[in-house]
mmCIF file of C-alpha atoms in Angstrom:
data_model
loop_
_atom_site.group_PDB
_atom_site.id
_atom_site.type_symbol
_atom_site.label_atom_id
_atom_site.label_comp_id
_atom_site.label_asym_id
_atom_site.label_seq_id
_atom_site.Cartn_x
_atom_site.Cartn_y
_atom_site.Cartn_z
ATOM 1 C CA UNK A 993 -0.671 -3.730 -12.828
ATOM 2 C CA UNK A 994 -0.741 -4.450 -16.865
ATOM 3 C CA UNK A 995 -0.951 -1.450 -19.001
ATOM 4 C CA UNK A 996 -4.922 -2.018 -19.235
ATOM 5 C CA UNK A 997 -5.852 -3.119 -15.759
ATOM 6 C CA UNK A 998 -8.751 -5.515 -15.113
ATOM 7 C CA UNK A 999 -10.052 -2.989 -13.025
ATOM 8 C CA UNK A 1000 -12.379 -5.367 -11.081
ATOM 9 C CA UNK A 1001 -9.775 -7.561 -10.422
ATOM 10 C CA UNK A 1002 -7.452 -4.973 -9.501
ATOM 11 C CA UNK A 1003 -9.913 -3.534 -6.767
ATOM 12 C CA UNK A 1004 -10.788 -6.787 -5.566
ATOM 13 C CA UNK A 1005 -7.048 -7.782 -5.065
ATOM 14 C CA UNK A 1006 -6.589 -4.565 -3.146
ATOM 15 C CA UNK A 1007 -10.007 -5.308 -0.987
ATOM 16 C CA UNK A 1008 -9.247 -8.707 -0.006
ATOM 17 C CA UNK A 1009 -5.208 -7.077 0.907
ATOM 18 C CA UNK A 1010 -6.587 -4.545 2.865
ATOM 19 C CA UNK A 1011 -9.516 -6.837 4.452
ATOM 20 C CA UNK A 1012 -5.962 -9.630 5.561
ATOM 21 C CA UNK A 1013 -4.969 -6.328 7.189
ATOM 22 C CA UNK A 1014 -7.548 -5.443 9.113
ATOM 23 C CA UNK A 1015 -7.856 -9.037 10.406
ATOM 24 C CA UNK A 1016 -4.253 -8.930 11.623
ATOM 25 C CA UNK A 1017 -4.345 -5.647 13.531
ATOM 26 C CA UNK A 1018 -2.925 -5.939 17.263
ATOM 27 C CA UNK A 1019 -5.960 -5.372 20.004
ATOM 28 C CA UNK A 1020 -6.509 -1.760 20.486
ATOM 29 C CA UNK A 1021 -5.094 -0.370 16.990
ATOM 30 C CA UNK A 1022 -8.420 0.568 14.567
ATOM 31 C CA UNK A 1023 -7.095 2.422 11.930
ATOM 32 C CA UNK A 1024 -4.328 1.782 8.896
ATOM 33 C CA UNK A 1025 -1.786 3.655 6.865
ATOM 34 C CA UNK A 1026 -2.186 2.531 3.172
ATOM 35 C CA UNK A 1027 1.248 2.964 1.306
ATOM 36 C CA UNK A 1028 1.906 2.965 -2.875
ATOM 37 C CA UNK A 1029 4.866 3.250 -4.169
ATOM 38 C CA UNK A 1030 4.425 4.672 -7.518
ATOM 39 C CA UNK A 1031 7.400 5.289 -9.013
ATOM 40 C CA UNK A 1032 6.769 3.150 -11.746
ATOM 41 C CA UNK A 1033 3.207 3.340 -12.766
ATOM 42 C CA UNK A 1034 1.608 2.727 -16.003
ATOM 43 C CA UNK A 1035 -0.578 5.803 -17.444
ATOM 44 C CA UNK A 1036 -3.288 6.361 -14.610
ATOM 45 C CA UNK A 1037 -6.405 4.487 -15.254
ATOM 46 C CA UNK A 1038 -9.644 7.200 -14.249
ATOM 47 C CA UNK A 1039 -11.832 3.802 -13.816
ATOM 48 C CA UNK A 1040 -9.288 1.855 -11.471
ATOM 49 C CA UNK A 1041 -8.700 5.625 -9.283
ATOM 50 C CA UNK A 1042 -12.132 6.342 -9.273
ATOM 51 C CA UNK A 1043 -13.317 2.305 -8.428
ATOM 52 C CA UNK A 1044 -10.574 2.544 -5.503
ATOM 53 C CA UNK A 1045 -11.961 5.695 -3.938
ATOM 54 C CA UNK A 1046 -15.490 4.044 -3.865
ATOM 55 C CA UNK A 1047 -14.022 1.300 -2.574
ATOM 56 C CA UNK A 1048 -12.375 3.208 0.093
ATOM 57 C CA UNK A 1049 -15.276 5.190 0.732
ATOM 58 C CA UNK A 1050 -17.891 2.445 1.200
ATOM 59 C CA UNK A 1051 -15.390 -0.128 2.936
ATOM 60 C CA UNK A 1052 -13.414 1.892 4.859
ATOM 61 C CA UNK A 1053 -13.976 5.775 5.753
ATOM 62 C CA UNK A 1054 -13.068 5.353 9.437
ATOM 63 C CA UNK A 1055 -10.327 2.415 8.953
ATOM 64 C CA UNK A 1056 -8.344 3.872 6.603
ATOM 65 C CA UNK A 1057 -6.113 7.036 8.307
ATOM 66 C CA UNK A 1058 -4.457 7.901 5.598
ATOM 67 C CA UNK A 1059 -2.878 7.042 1.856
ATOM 68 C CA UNK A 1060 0.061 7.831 0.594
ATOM 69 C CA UNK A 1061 1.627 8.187 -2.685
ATOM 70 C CA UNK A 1062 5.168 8.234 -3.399
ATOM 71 C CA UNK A 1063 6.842 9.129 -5.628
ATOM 72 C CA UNK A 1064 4.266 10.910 -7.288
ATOM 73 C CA UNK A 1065 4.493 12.215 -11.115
ATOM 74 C CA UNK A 1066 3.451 15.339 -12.285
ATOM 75 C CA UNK A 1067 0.702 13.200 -14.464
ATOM 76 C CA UNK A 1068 -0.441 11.347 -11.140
ATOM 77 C CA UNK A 1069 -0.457 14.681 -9.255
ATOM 78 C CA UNK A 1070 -2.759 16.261 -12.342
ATOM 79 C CA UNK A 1071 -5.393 13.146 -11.991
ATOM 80 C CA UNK A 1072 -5.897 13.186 -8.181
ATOM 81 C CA UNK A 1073 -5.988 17.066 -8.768
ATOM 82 C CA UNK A 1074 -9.399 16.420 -10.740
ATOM 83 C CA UNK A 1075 -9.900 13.544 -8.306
ATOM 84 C CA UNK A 1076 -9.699 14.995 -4.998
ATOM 85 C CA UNK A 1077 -12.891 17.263 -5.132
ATOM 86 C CA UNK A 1078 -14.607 14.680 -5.889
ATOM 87 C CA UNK A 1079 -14.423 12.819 -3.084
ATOM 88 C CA UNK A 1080 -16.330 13.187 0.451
ATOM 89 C CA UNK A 1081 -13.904 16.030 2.507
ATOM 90 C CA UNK A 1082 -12.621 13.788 5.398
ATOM 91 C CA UNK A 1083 -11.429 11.094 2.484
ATOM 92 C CA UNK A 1084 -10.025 13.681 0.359
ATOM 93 C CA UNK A 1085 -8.140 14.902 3.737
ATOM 94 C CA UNK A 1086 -6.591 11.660 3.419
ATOM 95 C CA UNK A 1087 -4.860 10.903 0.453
ATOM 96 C CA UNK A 1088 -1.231 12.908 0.807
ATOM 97 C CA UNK A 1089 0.954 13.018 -2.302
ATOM 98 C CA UNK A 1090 4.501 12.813 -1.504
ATOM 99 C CA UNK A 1091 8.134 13.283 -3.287
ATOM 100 C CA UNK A 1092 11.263 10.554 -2.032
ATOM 101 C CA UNK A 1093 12.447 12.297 0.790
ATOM 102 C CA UNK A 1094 8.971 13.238 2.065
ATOM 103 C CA UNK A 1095 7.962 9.669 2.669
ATOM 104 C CA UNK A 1096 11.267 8.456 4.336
ATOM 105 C CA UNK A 1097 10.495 11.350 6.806
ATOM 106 C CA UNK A 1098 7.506 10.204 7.437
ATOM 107 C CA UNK A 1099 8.355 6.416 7.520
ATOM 108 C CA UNK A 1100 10.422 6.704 9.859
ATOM 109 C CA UNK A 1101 7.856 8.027 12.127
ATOM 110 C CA UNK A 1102 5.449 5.026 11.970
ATOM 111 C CA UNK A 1103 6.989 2.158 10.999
ATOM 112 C CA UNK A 1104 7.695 -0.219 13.689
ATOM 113 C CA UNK A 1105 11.912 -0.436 13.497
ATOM 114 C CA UNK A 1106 12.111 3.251 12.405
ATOM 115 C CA UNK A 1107 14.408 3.528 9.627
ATOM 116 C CA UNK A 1108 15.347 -0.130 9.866
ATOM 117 C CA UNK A 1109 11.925 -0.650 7.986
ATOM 118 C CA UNK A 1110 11.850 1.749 5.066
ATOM 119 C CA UNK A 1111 12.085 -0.520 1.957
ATOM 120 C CA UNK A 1112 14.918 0.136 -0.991
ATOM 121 C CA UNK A 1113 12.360 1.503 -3.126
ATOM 122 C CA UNK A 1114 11.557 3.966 -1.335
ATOM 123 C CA UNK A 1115 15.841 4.926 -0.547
ATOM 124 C CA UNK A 1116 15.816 2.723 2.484
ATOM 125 C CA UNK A 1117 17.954 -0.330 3.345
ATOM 126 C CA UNK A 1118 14.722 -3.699 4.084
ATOM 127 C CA UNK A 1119 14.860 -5.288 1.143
ATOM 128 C CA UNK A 1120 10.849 -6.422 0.623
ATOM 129 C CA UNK A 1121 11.925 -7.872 -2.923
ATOM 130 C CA UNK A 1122 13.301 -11.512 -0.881
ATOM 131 C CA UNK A 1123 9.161 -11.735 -0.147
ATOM 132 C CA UNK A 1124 8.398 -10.628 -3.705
ATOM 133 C CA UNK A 1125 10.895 -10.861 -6.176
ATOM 134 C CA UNK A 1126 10.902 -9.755 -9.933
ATOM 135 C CA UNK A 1127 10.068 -12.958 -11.738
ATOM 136 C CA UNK A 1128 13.312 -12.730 -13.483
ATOM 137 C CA UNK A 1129 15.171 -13.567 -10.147
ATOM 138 C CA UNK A 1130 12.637 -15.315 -8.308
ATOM 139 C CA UNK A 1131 13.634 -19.002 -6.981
ATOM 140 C CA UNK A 1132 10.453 -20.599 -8.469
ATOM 141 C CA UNK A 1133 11.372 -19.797 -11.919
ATOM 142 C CA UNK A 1134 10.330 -21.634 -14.451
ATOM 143 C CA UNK A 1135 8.177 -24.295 -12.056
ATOM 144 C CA UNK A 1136 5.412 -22.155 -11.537
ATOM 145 C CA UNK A 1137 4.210 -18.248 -11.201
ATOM 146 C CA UNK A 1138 4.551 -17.383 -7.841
ATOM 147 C CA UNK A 1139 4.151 -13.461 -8.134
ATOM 148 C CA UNK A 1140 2.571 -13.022 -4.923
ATOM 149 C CA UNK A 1141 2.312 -15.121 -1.922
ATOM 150 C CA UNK A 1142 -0.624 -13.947 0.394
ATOM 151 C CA UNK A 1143 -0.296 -16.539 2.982
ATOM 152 C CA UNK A 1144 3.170 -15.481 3.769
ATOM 153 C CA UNK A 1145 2.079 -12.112 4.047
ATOM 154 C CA UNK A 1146 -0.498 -13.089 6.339
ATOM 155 C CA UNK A 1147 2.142 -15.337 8.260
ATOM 156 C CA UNK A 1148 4.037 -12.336 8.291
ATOM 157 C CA UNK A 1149 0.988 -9.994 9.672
ATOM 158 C CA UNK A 1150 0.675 -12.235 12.290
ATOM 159 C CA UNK A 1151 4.409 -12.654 13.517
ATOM 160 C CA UNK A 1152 4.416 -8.269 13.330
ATOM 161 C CA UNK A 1153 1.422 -8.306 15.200
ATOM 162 C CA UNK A 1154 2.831 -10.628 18.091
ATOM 163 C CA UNK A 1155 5.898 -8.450 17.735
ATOM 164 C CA UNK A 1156 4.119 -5.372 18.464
ATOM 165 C CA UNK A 1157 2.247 -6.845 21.033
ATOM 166 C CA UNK A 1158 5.557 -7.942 22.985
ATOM 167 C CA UNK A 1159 7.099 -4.785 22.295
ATOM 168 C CA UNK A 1160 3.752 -2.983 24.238
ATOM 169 C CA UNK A 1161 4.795 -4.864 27.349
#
């Protein structure tokens, strides 16, 4: 996110992500986990956080299950403080705030390969920067700029879902 998000844009992007989602859930699952890593935020926007929460509200109060936050700063933790009331009581319920080890405990829980799963930047060992690299090492460098490549996440939502599937057998 740039330092002054385009905070349509922004909410838009994370719409259409969540929407790709939803599309690829296995039969039978009807809710979803939303996951930030924050550990590197820019100063909290109050017109992207409060956007997001109306989008969540409107779009999806029985889809989403829960969203977490982690690593959380003291600054993020004083916004959603003067956030959270805001919201309707069963989406406030939702948003958790966690610290590092928190959300490895609870990764491990939900994710499909356990611990296998948890990415680096969150003190796990899947490395999700080979599917999106920091410019300065991706492949593409140079001949394009390739930040983020939706169809292979979709491609990828859809081999995990057949995955999970199988595994159901």
């Amino acid at each position: 996110m740039p330092w002054y998000p385009d905070v349509d844009a922004q909410c838009n992007a994370l719409i259409t992500l969540a929407d790709a989602g939803i599309r690829a859930m296995p039969e039978g699952v009807t809710d979803f986990i939303c996951i930030s890593d924050s550990s590197y935020p820019p100063p909290p926007n109050p017109t992207f956080l409060i956007k997001l929460l109306k989008a969540l509200v409107k779009g999806y109060p029985d889809r989403l299950n829960a969203l977490w936050s982690a690593p959380v700063s003291s600054v993020i933790q004083f916004v959603m403080n003067l956030l959270l009331p805001l919201m309707p009581g069963r989406l406030a319920s939702k948003v958790v705030l966690l610290n590092l080890d928190g959300v490895r405990d609870k990764l491990k829980d939900i994710l499909m390969n356990g611990e296998e799963d948890i990415p680096t930047f969150f003190g796990g060992s899947c490395q999700h920067d080979k599917f999106y690299p920091e410019e300065s090492s991706a492949e593409n460098r140079g001949k394009g700029s390739l930040k983020f490549d939706y169809f292979g996440m979709v491609d990828r939502l859809v081999q995990a879902r057949k995955e999970f599937e199988a595994s159901k057998k």
